[in-house]
Short mmCIF file of C-alpha atoms in Angstrom, two decimals:
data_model
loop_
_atom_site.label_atom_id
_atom_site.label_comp_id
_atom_site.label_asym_id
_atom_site.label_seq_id
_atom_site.Cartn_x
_atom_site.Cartn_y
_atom_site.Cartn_z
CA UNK A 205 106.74 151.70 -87.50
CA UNK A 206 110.76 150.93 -86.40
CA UNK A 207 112.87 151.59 -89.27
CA UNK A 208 116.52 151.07 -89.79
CA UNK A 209 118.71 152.59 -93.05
CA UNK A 210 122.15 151.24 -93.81
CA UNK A 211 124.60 153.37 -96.03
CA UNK A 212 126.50 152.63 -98.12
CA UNK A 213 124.56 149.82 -100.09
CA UNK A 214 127.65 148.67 -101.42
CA UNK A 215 131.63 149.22 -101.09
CA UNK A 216 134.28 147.89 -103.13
CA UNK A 217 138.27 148.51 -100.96
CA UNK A 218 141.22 146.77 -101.17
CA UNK A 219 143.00 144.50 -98.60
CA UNK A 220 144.09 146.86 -95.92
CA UNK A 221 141.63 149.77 -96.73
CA UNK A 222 140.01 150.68 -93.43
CA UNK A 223 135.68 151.45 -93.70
CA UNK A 224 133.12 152.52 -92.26
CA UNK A 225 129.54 151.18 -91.93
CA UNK A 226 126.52 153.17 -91.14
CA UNK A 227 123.14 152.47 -89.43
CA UNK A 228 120.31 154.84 -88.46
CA UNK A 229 117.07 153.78 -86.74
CA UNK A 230 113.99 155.61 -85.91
CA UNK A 231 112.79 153.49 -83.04
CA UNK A 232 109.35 154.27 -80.61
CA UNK A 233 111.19 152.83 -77.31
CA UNK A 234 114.86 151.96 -78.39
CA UNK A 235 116.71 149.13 -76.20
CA UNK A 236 119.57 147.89 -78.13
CA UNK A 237 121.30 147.89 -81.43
CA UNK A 238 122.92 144.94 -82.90
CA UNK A 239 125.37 144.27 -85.78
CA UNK A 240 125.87 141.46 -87.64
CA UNK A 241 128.14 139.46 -90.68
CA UNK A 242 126.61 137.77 -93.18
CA UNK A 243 128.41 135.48 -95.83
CA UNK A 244 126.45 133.11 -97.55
CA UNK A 245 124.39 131.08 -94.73
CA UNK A 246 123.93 132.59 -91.00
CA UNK A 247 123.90 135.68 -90.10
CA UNK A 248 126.43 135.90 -87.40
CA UNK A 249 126.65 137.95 -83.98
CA UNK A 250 129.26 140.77 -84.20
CA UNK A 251 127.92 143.31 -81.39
CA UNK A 252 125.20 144.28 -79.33
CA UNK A 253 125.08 148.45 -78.32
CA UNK A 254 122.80 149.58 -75.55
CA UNK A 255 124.49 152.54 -74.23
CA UNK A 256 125.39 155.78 -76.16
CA UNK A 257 129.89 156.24 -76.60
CA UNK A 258 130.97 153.08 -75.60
CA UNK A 259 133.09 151.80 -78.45
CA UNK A 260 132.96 147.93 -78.54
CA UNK A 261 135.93 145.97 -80.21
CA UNK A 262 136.71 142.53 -81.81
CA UNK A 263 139.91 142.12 -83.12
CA UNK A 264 140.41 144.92 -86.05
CA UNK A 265 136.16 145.04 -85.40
CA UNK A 266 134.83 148.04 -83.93
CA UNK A 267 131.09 149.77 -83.42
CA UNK A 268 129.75 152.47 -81.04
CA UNK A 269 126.60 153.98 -80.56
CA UNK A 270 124.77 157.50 -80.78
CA UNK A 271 121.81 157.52 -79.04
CA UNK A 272 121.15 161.20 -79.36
CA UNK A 273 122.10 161.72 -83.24
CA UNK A 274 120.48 157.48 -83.37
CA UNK A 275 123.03 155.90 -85.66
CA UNK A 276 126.24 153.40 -85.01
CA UNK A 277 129.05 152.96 -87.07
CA UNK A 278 130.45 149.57 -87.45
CA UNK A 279 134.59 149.97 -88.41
CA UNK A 280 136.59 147.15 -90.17
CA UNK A 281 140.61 148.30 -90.12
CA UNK A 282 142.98 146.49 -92.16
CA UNK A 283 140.18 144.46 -93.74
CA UNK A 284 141.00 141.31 -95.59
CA UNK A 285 139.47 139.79 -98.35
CA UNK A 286 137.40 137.42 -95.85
CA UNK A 287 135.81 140.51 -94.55
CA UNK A 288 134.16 140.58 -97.82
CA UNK A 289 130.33 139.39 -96.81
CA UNK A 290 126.38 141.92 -96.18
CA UNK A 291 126.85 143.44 -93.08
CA UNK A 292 123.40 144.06 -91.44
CA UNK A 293 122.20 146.32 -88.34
CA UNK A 294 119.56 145.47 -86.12
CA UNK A 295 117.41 147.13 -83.03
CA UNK A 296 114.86 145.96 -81.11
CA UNK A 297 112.20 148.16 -79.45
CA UNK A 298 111.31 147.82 -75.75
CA UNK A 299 107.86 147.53 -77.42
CA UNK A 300 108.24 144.41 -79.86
CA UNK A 301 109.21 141.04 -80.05
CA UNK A 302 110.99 141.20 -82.90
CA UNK A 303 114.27 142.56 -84.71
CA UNK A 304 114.34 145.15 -87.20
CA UNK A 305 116.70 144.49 -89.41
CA UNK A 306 118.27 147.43 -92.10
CA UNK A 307 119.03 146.39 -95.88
CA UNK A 308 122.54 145.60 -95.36
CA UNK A 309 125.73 146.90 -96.73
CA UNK A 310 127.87 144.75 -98.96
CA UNK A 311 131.42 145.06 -98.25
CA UNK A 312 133.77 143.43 -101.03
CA UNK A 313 137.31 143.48 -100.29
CA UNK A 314 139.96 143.15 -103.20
CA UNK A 315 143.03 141.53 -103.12
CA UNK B 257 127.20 122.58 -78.97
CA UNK B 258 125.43 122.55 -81.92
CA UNK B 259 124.34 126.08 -82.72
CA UNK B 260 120.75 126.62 -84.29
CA UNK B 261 119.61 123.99 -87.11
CA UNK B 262 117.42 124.12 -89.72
CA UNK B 263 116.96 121.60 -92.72
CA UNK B 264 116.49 121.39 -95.60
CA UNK B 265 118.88 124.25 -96.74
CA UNK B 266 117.22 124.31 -99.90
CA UNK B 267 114.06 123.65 -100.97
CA UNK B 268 112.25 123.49 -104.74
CA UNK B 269 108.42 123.42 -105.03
CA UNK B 270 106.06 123.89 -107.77
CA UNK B 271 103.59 126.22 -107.58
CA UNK B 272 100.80 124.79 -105.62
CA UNK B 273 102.58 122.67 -103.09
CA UNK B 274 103.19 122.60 -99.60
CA UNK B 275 107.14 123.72 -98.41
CA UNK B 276 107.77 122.61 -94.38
CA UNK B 277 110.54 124.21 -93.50
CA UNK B 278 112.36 123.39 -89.46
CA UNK B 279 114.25 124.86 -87.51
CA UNK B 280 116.12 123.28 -83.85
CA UNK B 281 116.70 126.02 -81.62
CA UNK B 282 120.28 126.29 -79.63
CA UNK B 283 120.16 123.87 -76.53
CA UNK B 284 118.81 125.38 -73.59
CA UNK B 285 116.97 127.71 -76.29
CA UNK B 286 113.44 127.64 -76.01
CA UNK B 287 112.74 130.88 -78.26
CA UNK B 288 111.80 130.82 -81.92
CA UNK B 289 112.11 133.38 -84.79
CA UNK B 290 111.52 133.28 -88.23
CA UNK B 291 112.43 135.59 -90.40
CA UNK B 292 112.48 136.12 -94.55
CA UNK B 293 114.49 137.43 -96.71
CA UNK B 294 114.01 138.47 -100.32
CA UNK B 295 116.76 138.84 -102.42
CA UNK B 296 118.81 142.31 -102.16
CA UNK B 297 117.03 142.78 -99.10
CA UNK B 298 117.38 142.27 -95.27
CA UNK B 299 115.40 139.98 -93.03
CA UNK B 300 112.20 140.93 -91.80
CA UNK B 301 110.09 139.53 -89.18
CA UNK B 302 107.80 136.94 -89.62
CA UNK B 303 106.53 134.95 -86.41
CA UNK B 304 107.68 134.49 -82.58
CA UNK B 305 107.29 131.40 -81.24
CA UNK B 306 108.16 129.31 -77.79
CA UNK B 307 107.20 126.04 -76.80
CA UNK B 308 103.57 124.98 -78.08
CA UNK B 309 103.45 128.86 -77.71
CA UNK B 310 103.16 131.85 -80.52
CA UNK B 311 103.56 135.08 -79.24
CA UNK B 312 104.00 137.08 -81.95
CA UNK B 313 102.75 136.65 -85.59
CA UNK B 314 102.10 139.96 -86.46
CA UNK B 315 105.23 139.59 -89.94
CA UNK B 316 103.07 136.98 -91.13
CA UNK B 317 100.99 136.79 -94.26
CA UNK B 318 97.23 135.82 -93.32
CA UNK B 319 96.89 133.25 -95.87
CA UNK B 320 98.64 129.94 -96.68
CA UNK B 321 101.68 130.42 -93.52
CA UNK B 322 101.59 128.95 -90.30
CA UNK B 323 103.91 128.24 -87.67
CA UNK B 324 104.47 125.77 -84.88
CA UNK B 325 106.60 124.82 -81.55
CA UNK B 326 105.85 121.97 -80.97
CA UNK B 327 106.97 120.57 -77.13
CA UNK B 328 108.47 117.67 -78.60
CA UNK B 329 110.60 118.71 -82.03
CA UNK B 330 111.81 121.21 -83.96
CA UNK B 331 109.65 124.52 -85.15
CA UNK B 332 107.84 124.13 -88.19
CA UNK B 333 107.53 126.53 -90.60
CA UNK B 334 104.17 125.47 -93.30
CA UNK B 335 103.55 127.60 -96.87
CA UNK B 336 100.67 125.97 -98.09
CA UNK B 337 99.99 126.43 -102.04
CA UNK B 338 103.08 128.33 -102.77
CA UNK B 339 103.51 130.84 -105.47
CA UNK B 340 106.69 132.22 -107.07
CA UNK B 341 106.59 135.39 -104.64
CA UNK B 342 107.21 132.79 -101.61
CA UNK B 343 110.70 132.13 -103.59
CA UNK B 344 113.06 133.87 -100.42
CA UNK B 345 115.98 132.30 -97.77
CA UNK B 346 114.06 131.58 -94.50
CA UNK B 347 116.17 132.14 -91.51
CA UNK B 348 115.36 130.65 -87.64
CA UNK B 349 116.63 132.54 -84.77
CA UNK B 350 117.17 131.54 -81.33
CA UNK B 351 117.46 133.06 -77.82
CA UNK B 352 117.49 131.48 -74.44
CA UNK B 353 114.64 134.06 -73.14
CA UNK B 354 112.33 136.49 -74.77
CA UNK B 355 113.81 139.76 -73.29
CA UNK B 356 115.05 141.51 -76.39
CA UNK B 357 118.52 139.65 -76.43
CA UNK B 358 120.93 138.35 -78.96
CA UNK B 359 119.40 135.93 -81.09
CA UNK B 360 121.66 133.28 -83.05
CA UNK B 361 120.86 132.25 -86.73
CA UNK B 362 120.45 128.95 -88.05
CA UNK B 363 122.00 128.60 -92.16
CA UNK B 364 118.71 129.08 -93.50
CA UNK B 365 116.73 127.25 -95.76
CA UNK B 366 116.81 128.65 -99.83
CA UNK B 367 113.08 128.14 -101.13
CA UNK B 368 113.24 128.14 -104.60
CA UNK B 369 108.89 127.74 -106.46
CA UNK B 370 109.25 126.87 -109.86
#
């Protein structure tokens, strides 16, 4: 069974701290890994990582990929306080129709 | 372009009832997922679905949920007889295609069984 582990579970910084997500799957037939922000409705689309070292970047947003170690980090520089929201990791397996989604990490961000 | 809907957002039921819960994909969407999610936890998996179509139900209890795509309509979502336990934000999720692509969330709908 595909499984995906966030860390931390939780992370209290203030405005302009800069952090650091983690995610690490155990997938059969990995294809992609995918980030996303959740406040309180949608989850929304932040990144989608197929290949290993390519760092992808949004603004003060960044995430790359390990496919040998198989984790991502997610980075937030500078964060602000409406960076405070669950940030959850996804993969989907070559094998499934489905996403497997981790537990999440809430990020709160102090003024 | 309105992005994925689903209605209501929240939804109160008494043990024992039915809760229908829809989703409207993206346009030019024709691929369905529905997911759960408890709270303090993330989403997991609970049925695929394309047009008059389910490919995948495989995250879905045996008993009292079913799911539908209809050709004409929204996807449908049915817990028949609900019990406290159902009590969890049901999310839709869209893509234009099956092939393991990003998928874009509708708001959710908060099912609350009293």
């Amino acid at each position: 069974e595909d499984k995906v582990v966030q860390s931390p579970l939780s992370l209290v910084v203030h405005e302009g701290d800069t952090v650091t997500l983690n995610c690490s799957y155990e997938v059969t037939n990995f294809r992609s890994l995918l980030w996303y922000k959740q406040e309180k409705k949608a989850p929304t689309f932040l990144f989608m990582l197929t290949s290993s070292g390519i760092e992808k970047k949004s603004g003060r947003l960044s995430s790359i990929l390990d496919k040998k170690e198989l984790f991502s980090i997610l980075n937030i520089t500078v964060t602000q306080t409406g960076d405070s929201a669950v940030y959850l990791c996804a993969v989907w397996d070559n094998a499934g129709n489905m996403l497997t989604f981790g537990g999440g990490t809430r990020l709160m961000v102090k003024p | 372009n309105a992005g994925v809907m689903q209605n209501p957002r929240h939804l109160v039921r008494r043990r024992g009832q039915e809760a229908r819960l829809r989703c409207s994909p993206m346009k030019g969407h024709s691929h369905v997922y529905w997911y759960r999610q408890l709270p303090e936890e993330g989403l997991k998996f609970m049925v695929y679905l394309q047009k008059e179509n389910i490919i995948d139900e495989s995250g879905m209890p045996k008993e009292r949920f079913s799911a539908e795509f209809p050709k004409e309509g929204p996807s449908i979502l049915r817990i028949q007889q609900v019990v406290r336990g159902d009590s969890a934000a049901y999310f839709c999720a869209s893509s234009p295609s099956g092939r393991r692509e990003t998928q874009y969330f509708g708001p959710g709908t908060r099912l609350l069984v009293l």
